[in-house]
Coordinates of C-alpha atoms in Angstrom, one line a residue:
M18 CA 0.0 0.0 0.0
R19 CA 1.3 3.5 -1.0
A20 CA 1.8 6.1 1.7
A21 CA -0.6 9.2 1.5
G22 CA 0.5 11.4 -1.2
E23 CA 3.0 8.9 -2.6
Q24 CA 3.0 9.0 -6.5
P25 CA 2.3 5.6 -8.1
T26 CA 5.5 4.2 -9.7
T27 CA 5.7 3.1 -13.4
T28 CA 7.9 0.3 -14.8
P29 CA 10.4 0.8 -17.6
G30 CA 8.0 -1.2 -19.9
E31 CA 5.2 1.1 -19.0
E32 CA 7.3 4.2 -19.7
M33 CA 8.4 2.9 -23.0
H34 CA 4.8 2.2 -24.0
A35 CA 4.0 5.8 -22.9
L36 CA 6.7 7.0 -25.3
V37 CA 5.3 5.0 -28.1
E38 CA 1.9 6.5 -27.5
R39 CA 3.4 9.9 -27.5
L40 CA 5.2 9.5 -30.7
Y41 CA 2.5 7.6 -32.5
P42 CA 0.4 10.5 -33.9
L43 CA 3.5 12.2 -35.6
C44 CA 3.8 12.0 -39.4
R45 CA 7.3 10.8 -40.0
S46 CA 9.1 10.1 -43.3
I47 CA 12.6 9.9 -44.5
T48 CA 13.0 13.8 -44.2
G49 CA 10.9 16.5 -42.8
D50 CA 9.5 18.1 -39.7
G51 CA 8.0 14.9 -38.4
V52 CA 11.5 13.4 -38.0
R53 CA 12.6 16.6 -36.2
A54 CA 9.6 16.4 -33.8
T55 CA 10.4 12.8 -33.0
L56 CA 13.9 13.5 -32.2
D57 CA 12.9 16.5 -30.0
I58 CA 10.8 14.1 -28.0
V59 CA 13.5 11.5 -27.8
G60 CA 15.9 14.4 -26.7
E61 CA 13.8 14.9 -23.6
Y62 CA 14.8 11.4 -22.5
I63 CA 18.6 11.4 -23.6
P64 CA 20.7 14.1 -25.0
L65 CA 21.0 14.0 -28.8
Q66 CA 23.4 15.4 -31.4
V67 CA 21.1 16.2 -34.3
H68 CA 22.7 16.4 -37.8
E69 CA 21.2 18.2 -40.8
V70 CA 22.5 17.1 -44.1
P71 CA 21.4 19.2 -47.2
T72 CA 19.5 18.0 -50.2
G73 CA 21.7 17.0 -52.9
T74 CA 24.6 15.8 -50.8
Q75 CA 26.3 12.7 -52.3
V76 CA 26.2 9.9 -49.8
L77 CA 27.9 6.7 -51.2
D78 CA 25.9 5.7 -54.3
W79 CA 22.8 7.8 -53.2
T80 CA 21.8 11.5 -53.1
V81 CA 20.0 13.1 -50.2
P82 CA 16.5 13.8 -51.6
Q83 CA 14.3 16.8 -51.3
E84 CA 12.6 17.3 -48.0
W85 CA 8.9 16.5 -47.8
N86 CA 6.5 18.1 -45.3
I87 CA 2.7 17.9 -45.2
R88 CA 0.2 20.2 -43.4
D89 CA -3.1 18.7 -44.4
A90 CA -4.8 16.2 -46.7
Y91 CA -8.2 14.9 -47.4
I92 CA -10.9 13.5 -49.7
A93 CA -14.2 15.3 -49.4
D94 CA -17.6 14.5 -50.9
T95 CA -19.9 17.1 -52.5
A96 CA -21.4 18.0 -49.1
G97 CA -17.9 18.9 -47.9
N98 CA -17.7 15.7 -45.5
R99 CA -14.1 14.5 -45.2
V100 CA -14.4 10.8 -46.1
V101 CA -10.6 10.4 -45.7
D102 CA -8.8 12.7 -43.5
F103 CA -5.0 12.9 -42.8
A104 CA -5.8 14.6 -39.6
A105 CA -7.3 11.2 -38.3
S106 CA -4.2 9.3 -39.2
S107 CA -0.9 10.0 -40.9
L108 CA -1.1 6.7 -42.8
H109 CA -4.0 8.0 -44.8
V110 CA -1.5 9.8 -47.3
L111 CA 0.9 8.1 -49.7
G112 CA 4.3 9.0 -48.1
Y113 CA 6.1 11.7 -50.1
S114 CA 2.9 12.6 -52.0
V115 CA 3.3 15.5 -54.3
P116 CA 0.7 18.4 -53.8
V117 CA -2.7 18.1 -55.5
S118 CA -5.7 20.2 -55.5
A119 CA -8.5 18.9 -57.8
T120 CA -12.1 17.6 -58.3
M121 CA -12.5 14.3 -60.0
P122 CA -14.8 11.4 -60.3
L123 CA -14.5 8.3 -58.0
A124 CA -13.6 6.2 -61.1
E125 CA -10.4 8.5 -61.7
L126 CA -9.8 8.8 -58.0
R127 CA -9.5 5.0 -57.6
E128 CA -6.3 4.9 -59.4
H129 CA -4.7 6.8 -56.5
L130 CA -6.2 4.7 -53.7
H131 CA -4.6 2.0 -51.8
T132 CA -6.5 -0.6 -49.6
L133 CA -6.1 -4.1 -48.1
P134 CA -9.0 -6.2 -49.4
D135 CA -8.0 -9.2 -47.1
H136 CA -8.2 -6.8 -44.0
P137 CA -11.0 -4.5 -45.0
S138 CA -11.0 -2.5 -41.8
W139 CA -7.3 -1.8 -41.9
V140 CA -5.4 1.2 -43.6
P141 CA -2.2 0.1 -45.4
Y142 CA 1.1 2.2 -45.2
R143 CA 2.4 3.0 -48.5
T144 CA 5.2 5.3 -49.9
S145 CA 6.7 6.7 -53.1
Y146 CA 9.9 8.3 -52.0
Y147 CA 11.8 8.6 -55.3
K148 CA 9.0 8.7 -58.0
P149 CA 6.7 11.7 -58.1
E150 CA 3.2 10.4 -57.2
W151 CA 0.2 11.3 -55.0
G152 CA -2.3 8.9 -53.3
F153 CA -4.3 8.1 -50.3
C154 CA -4.5 4.9 -48.1
L155 CA -7.8 3.9 -46.7
A156 CA -9.8 1.0 -45.4
Q157 CA -11.4 -1.2 -48.0
E158 CA -14.8 -0.9 -46.2
T159 CA -14.5 2.9 -46.4
L160 CA -13.8 2.7 -50.2
D161 CA -16.7 0.2 -50.7
A162 CA -19.1 2.7 -48.9
L163 CA -18.2 5.5 -51.3
P164 CA -21.0 6.3 -53.9
D165 CA -20.1 7.3 -57.4
G166 CA -19.8 11.0 -58.0
E167 CA -17.3 13.9 -57.7
Y168 CA -14.8 14.3 -54.8
E169 CA -12.5 17.0 -53.8
V170 CA -9.0 15.8 -53.5
R171 CA -6.5 18.0 -51.6
I172 CA -2.9 17.3 -50.4
D173 CA -1.2 20.3 -49.0
S174 CA 2.4 19.2 -49.2
T175 CA 5.7 20.5 -50.1
L176 CA 8.8 18.9 -51.8
A177 CA 11.7 21.3 -51.7
D178 CA 15.4 21.4 -51.0
G179 CA 16.0 21.0 -47.4
H180 CA 17.8 18.5 -45.2
L181 CA 17.8 14.9 -44.0
T182 CA 17.8 14.8 -40.3
Y183 CA 19.4 12.1 -38.1
A184 CA 20.6 12.1 -34.5
E185 CA 23.3 10.4 -32.3
H186 CA 23.6 9.7 -28.6
V187 CA 27.0 8.6 -27.2
V188 CA 27.5 6.7 -23.9
P189 CA 31.3 7.1 -23.2
G190 CA 33.2 3.9 -22.5
Q191 CA 36.5 2.9 -21.1
V192 CA 38.0 2.4 -24.6
P193 CA 37.1 4.3 -27.8
D194 CA 36.0 1.1 -29.7
E195 CA 32.4 1.4 -30.4
V196 CA 29.2 -0.7 -30.3
I197 CA 26.5 0.9 -32.5
V198 CA 22.8 0.5 -31.8
S199 CA 20.6 1.7 -34.7
C200 CA 16.8 2.2 -35.2
H201 CA 14.9 3.9 -37.9
V202 CA 12.8 7.0 -37.3
C203 CA 11.0 7.3 -40.7
H204 CA 7.9 5.3 -40.3
P205 CA 4.6 7.3 -39.5
S206 CA 2.0 5.8 -37.1
L207 CA 3.3 2.3 -36.8
A208 CA 3.9 1.2 -33.2
N209 CA 5.8 -1.9 -33.5
D210 CA 7.7 -0.8 -36.7
N211 CA 9.5 1.0 -35.4
L212 CA 8.4 3.1 -32.4
A213 CA 9.0 0.2 -30.1
G214 CA 12.5 0.0 -31.3
I215 CA 13.0 3.8 -30.6
A216 CA 11.7 3.3 -27.2
V217 CA 13.9 0.3 -26.4
A218 CA 16.9 2.1 -27.8
T219 CA 16.1 5.3 -25.7
Y220 CA 15.7 3.3 -22.4
L221 CA 18.8 1.1 -23.2
A222 CA 21.0 4.3 -23.6
R223 CA 19.6 5.5 -20.3
A224 CA 20.6 2.1 -18.6
L225 CA 24.1 2.2 -20.0
A226 CA 24.6 5.7 -18.9
E227 CA 24.2 4.6 -15.2
Q228 CA 27.1 2.3 -15.6
T229 CA 30.7 2.6 -16.8
P230 CA 30.6 0.5 -19.9
Y231 CA 33.8 -0.9 -21.3
Y232 CA 32.9 -0.1 -24.9
T233 CA 31.7 3.3 -26.2
Y234 CA 28.1 2.9 -27.1
R235 CA 26.8 5.1 -30.1
F236 CA 23.1 5.2 -30.7
I237 CA 21.9 6.1 -34.2
F238 CA 18.4 7.4 -34.7
A239 CA 18.1 7.7 -38.6
P240 CA 15.7 7.3 -41.4
G241 CA 15.8 3.7 -42.9
T242 CA 18.1 2.9 -45.7
I243 CA 19.0 6.5 -46.8
G244 CA 19.8 7.6 -43.1
A245 CA 22.1 4.5 -42.4
I246 CA 23.8 5.2 -45.8
T247 CA 24.2 8.8 -44.9
W248 CA 25.7 8.0 -41.6
L249 CA 28.1 5.6 -43.2
A250 CA 29.1 8.0 -45.8
R251 CA 29.9 10.7 -43.2
N252 CA 31.7 8.3 -40.9
A253 CA 33.5 6.2 -43.4
E254 CA 37.0 7.3 -42.1
R255 CA 36.3 6.2 -38.6
V256 CA 34.0 3.3 -39.1
D257 CA 36.9 1.0 -38.2
R258 CA 36.2 1.9 -34.5
V259 CA 32.9 0.1 -34.8
K260 CA 33.6 -3.4 -33.4
H261 CA 30.1 -4.6 -32.7
G262 CA 26.5 -3.5 -33.6
L263 CA 22.8 -4.1 -33.2
V264 CA 19.8 -2.9 -35.1
L265 CA 16.6 -2.6 -33.2
A266 CA 13.2 -3.2 -34.9
C267 CA 9.8 -4.7 -34.2
A268 CA 10.7 -4.7 -30.6
G269 CA 7.2 -4.7 -28.9
D270 CA 5.0 -7.4 -30.3
S271 CA 4.0 -10.6 -28.5
G272 CA 6.1 -12.9 -30.7
N273 CA 9.2 -14.7 -29.5
L274 CA 12.5 -12.8 -29.9
T275 CA 14.4 -13.3 -33.3
Y276 CA 18.1 -12.6 -33.8
K277 CA 19.3 -12.1 -37.4
Q278 CA 23.0 -12.8 -37.6
S279 CA 25.5 -10.5 -39.3
R280 CA 26.6 -11.0 -42.9
R281 CA 29.8 -12.5 -41.5
G282 CA 27.9 -14.9 -39.3
D283 CA 30.9 -15.4 -36.9
A284 CA 30.9 -11.8 -35.5
E285 CA 31.3 -11.6 -31.7
I286 CA 27.8 -10.0 -31.4
D287 CA 26.4 -13.1 -33.2
Q288 CA 28.0 -15.5 -30.6
V289 CA 26.9 -13.3 -27.8
L290 CA 23.3 -13.1 -28.8
R291 CA 23.2 -16.8 -29.5
H292 CA 24.5 -17.5 -26.0
V293 CA 22.4 -15.1 -24.2
L294 CA 19.1 -16.1 -25.7
A295 CA 19.9 -19.8 -25.2
A296 CA 21.2 -19.4 -21.7
S297 CA 18.0 -17.4 -20.8
E298 CA 15.8 -20.3 -21.9
R299 CA 13.5 -17.9 -23.6
P300 CA 11.7 -19.2 -26.8
H301 CA 13.5 -17.6 -29.6
H302 CA 14.8 -17.9 -33.2
V303 CA 18.2 -17.3 -34.6
T304 CA 18.3 -16.8 -38.4
E305 CA 20.9 -16.4 -41.0
F306 CA 21.8 -13.0 -42.6
T307 CA 19.8 -12.1 -45.7
P308 CA 20.4 -8.8 -47.7
Y309 CA 16.7 -7.7 -47.2
G310 CA 15.3 -6.3 -44.0
Y311 CA 16.4 -3.2 -42.0
D312 CA 19.7 -1.2 -41.8
E313 CA 21.9 -4.2 -40.9
R314 CA 22.2 -4.7 -44.6
Q315 CA 23.8 -1.3 -45.0
Y316 CA 26.2 -1.7 -42.1
C317 CA 27.0 -5.3 -43.3
S318 CA 27.4 -4.3 -47.0
P319 CA 30.7 -5.9 -48.4
G320 CA 32.7 -2.6 -48.3
F321 CA 32.0 -2.1 -44.6
N322 CA 31.3 -5.6 -43.4
L323 CA 30.6 -4.6 -39.8
G324 CA 29.6 -7.1 -37.2
V325 CA 26.2 -5.9 -36.9
G326 CA 23.1 -8.1 -36.2
S327 CA 19.5 -7.4 -35.9
L328 CA 17.2 -8.1 -32.8
S329 CA 13.4 -8.1 -33.2
R330 CA 10.6 -10.0 -31.9
T331 CA 8.4 -11.1 -34.9
P332 CA 10.5 -10.0 -37.9
Y333 CA 9.5 -7.6 -40.6
A334 CA 6.5 -8.7 -42.7
G335 CA 6.0 -11.7 -40.4
Y336 CA 2.7 -10.6 -38.8
P337 CA -0.4 -9.5 -40.5
E338 CA -0.5 -6.1 -38.9
Y339 CA 2.8 -5.2 -40.5
H340 CA 2.7 -1.7 -42.3
T341 CA -1.0 -1.3 -41.5
S342 CA -3.2 0.7 -39.1
A343 CA -3.5 -2.4 -37.0
D344 CA 0.2 -1.8 -35.8
N345 CA -1.1 0.6 -33.2
P346 CA -0.2 1.1 -29.6
D347 CA -2.5 -1.8 -28.5
F348 CA -0.4 -4.1 -30.7
V349 CA 2.7 -3.5 -28.7
S350 CA 2.9 -4.2 -24.8
P351 CA 5.0 -3.0 -21.9
E352 CA 6.0 -6.5 -21.1
A353 CA 7.4 -7.3 -24.6
M354 CA 9.3 -4.1 -24.7
A355 CA 10.7 -4.7 -21.4
D356 CA 11.8 -8.2 -22.4
T357 CA 13.5 -7.0 -25.4
L358 CA 15.3 -4.3 -23.3
A359 CA 16.3 -7.0 -20.8
V360 CA 17.9 -9.2 -23.6
C361 CA 19.9 -6.2 -24.8
R362 CA 21.1 -5.5 -21.4
E363 CA 22.1 -9.1 -20.9
A364 CA 23.9 -9.3 -24.2
F365 CA 25.8 -6.1 -23.8
A366 CA 26.8 -7.1 -20.2
V367 CA 28.4 -10.2 -21.7
L368 CA 29.9 -8.3 -24.6
D369 CA 31.5 -5.7 -22.2
R370 CA 33.2 -8.5 -20.2
N371 CA 34.2 -10.9 -23.0
R372 CA 38.1 -10.8 -23.2
R373 CA 40.9 -13.1 -24.5
Y374 CA 43.5 -13.7 -21.8
L375 CA 46.9 -15.2 -21.5
N376 CA 47.9 -17.7 -18.9
L377 CA 51.0 -16.4 -17.2
S378 CA 51.7 -19.6 -15.7
P379 CA 51.0 -22.1 -18.4
Y380 CA 53.4 -25.0 -17.4
G381 CA 51.4 -27.3 -15.4
E382 CA 48.5 -26.1 -13.0
P383 CA 49.4 -23.1 -10.9
Q384 CA 49.0 -23.6 -7.1
L385 CA 45.9 -21.7 -6.4
G386 CA 45.8 -22.2 -2.6
R387 CA 48.9 -20.3 -1.8
R388 CA 47.4 -17.4 -3.7
G389 CA 44.4 -17.5 -1.5
L390 CA 42.1 -18.4 -4.5
Y391 CA 40.8 -21.6 -2.9
D392 CA 40.3 -19.7 0.5
A393 CA 38.1 -17.3 -1.4
L394 CA 35.7 -20.0 -2.4
G395 CA 35.3 -21.4 1.1
G396 CA 31.8 -21.5 2.2
R397 CA 30.2 -20.6 -1.1
S398 CA 27.3 -22.7 -2.3
D399 CA 28.7 -22.8 -5.8
T400 CA 32.3 -23.7 -4.7
K401 CA 32.7 -26.6 -7.1
Q402 CA 31.4 -24.5 -10.0
A403 CA 33.6 -21.5 -9.2
Q404 CA 36.6 -23.9 -8.9
M405 CA 35.9 -25.5 -12.3
A406 CA 35.5 -22.0 -13.8
M407 CA 39.1 -21.1 -12.7
L408 CA 40.5 -24.2 -14.0
W409 CA 38.7 -23.8 -17.3
V410 CA 39.8 -20.2 -17.7
L411 CA 43.5 -21.1 -17.0
S412 CA 43.3 -24.1 -19.5
L413 CA 41.8 -21.8 -22.3
S414 CA 43.7 -18.6 -21.6
D415 CA 45.9 -19.0 -24.6
G416 CA 45.1 -15.7 -26.3
E417 CA 42.8 -17.4 -28.7
H418 CA 39.8 -18.3 -26.7
S419 CA 37.5 -15.7 -25.3
L420 CA 35.7 -16.0 -22.0
L421 CA 32.5 -16.7 -23.9
D422 CA 34.4 -19.6 -25.7
V423 CA 35.3 -20.9 -22.2
A424 CA 31.7 -20.6 -21.1
E425 CA 30.5 -22.5 -24.0
R426 CA 32.9 -25.2 -24.0
S427 CA 32.7 -25.8 -20.3
G428 CA 29.0 -25.4 -20.0
L429 CA 29.5 -23.1 -17.1
P430 CA 27.5 -19.8 -16.8
F431 CA 29.3 -16.9 -18.2
D432 CA 29.0 -14.8 -15.1
S433 CA 31.0 -17.6 -13.2
V434 CA 33.7 -17.8 -15.9
A435 CA 33.9 -13.9 -15.9
A436 CA 34.1 -13.8 -12.1
A437 CA 36.9 -16.6 -12.2
A438 CA 38.8 -14.5 -14.8
G439 CA 38.6 -11.4 -12.5
A440 CA 40.0 -13.4 -9.6
L441 CA 42.8 -15.0 -11.6
R442 CA 43.8 -11.7 -13.0
G443 CA 43.8 -10.2 -9.6
A444 CA 46.2 -13.0 -8.5
G445 CA 48.5 -12.1 -11.4
L446 CA 48.0 -15.5 -13.2
I447 CA 46.4 -14.1 -16.4
K448 CA 46.5 -11.0 -18.3
A449 CA 44.4 -9.6 -21.2

């Protein structure tokens, strides 16, 4: 029972869900004020460095496009009733629609309408980034109810030279080597794809900032594809600092966790996520890399070939609600986002402590008793496990095996192996 006047507490999962609800109404795209408004809100939770890259800037094989902004859009009948209204949902307008102001018969208008006949009450999400088009997305049942006749069509949008906007947040580490955590900020009112990813990334950054991590963690909030490409183009000379990485997407639905491995397949982040998911005994899936999906395909492109995997729950296009109005805040849960966050924290806790050591007394087994190592184990409930962890660390500290290798070969918990390594290092028996 709370004391009088005491405020109710919320869990991180509930706070992340509240952030999703707050971001949900904003109309985001690959450029524009919706992205800026999104980053302004995230910036209330963690400090961000916001970057503006001008239209026409060459970024690898791409060019930063014109900036798109929209103020209003609707389809109205002859009585002036808005039968489709952008103000009700940002999904109602084809992303990057050019402006239009016209009156036309329904037969002509149909050529610019997008629906989902298999899900007649849902509104699809559609875009036309690099081809000048205009259009509306609506429920099939709404379209079916429209009588023939004339309709007023209005899209009050602009396509003009401007900027592509992305942001970074850096959690300083003990070393300059970096782990990147990336999520896309270009989707409009879609809660799982990818507002849940934004929320998990934000709260992961806050959790890491409360520690002193070994690696430096760089969080990238950027539009999908063109944003990651822009970041890579602007950081090509320093990308060798990136030792590990994780793309977060579809982080809040009720499905089991899915880890998509890096293009390399043997990157350390791949081993860490496989181990953490298996050790947690959570139902999960591990899949091979494919060059389709989210921005892992940019970070893993052959020229960069970074060790970057992707963590999601149900993968992209793997659930009917994907890219529809049914991907709303009710589709994601505080519990699922909290679980995704917990796995990220568990994985980075392993990654931060995973080292290769060299046994400084490799000829025969060193005498642990006279160094007080056995005495330190006395009375522990896991004495046998701790002793075995020390012996395994000594055996595999040859400069080639990591502590995670030791844990997997021995079958011992990583925490026990890392603790044993700390004790042995303190006794001067191994060095990194």
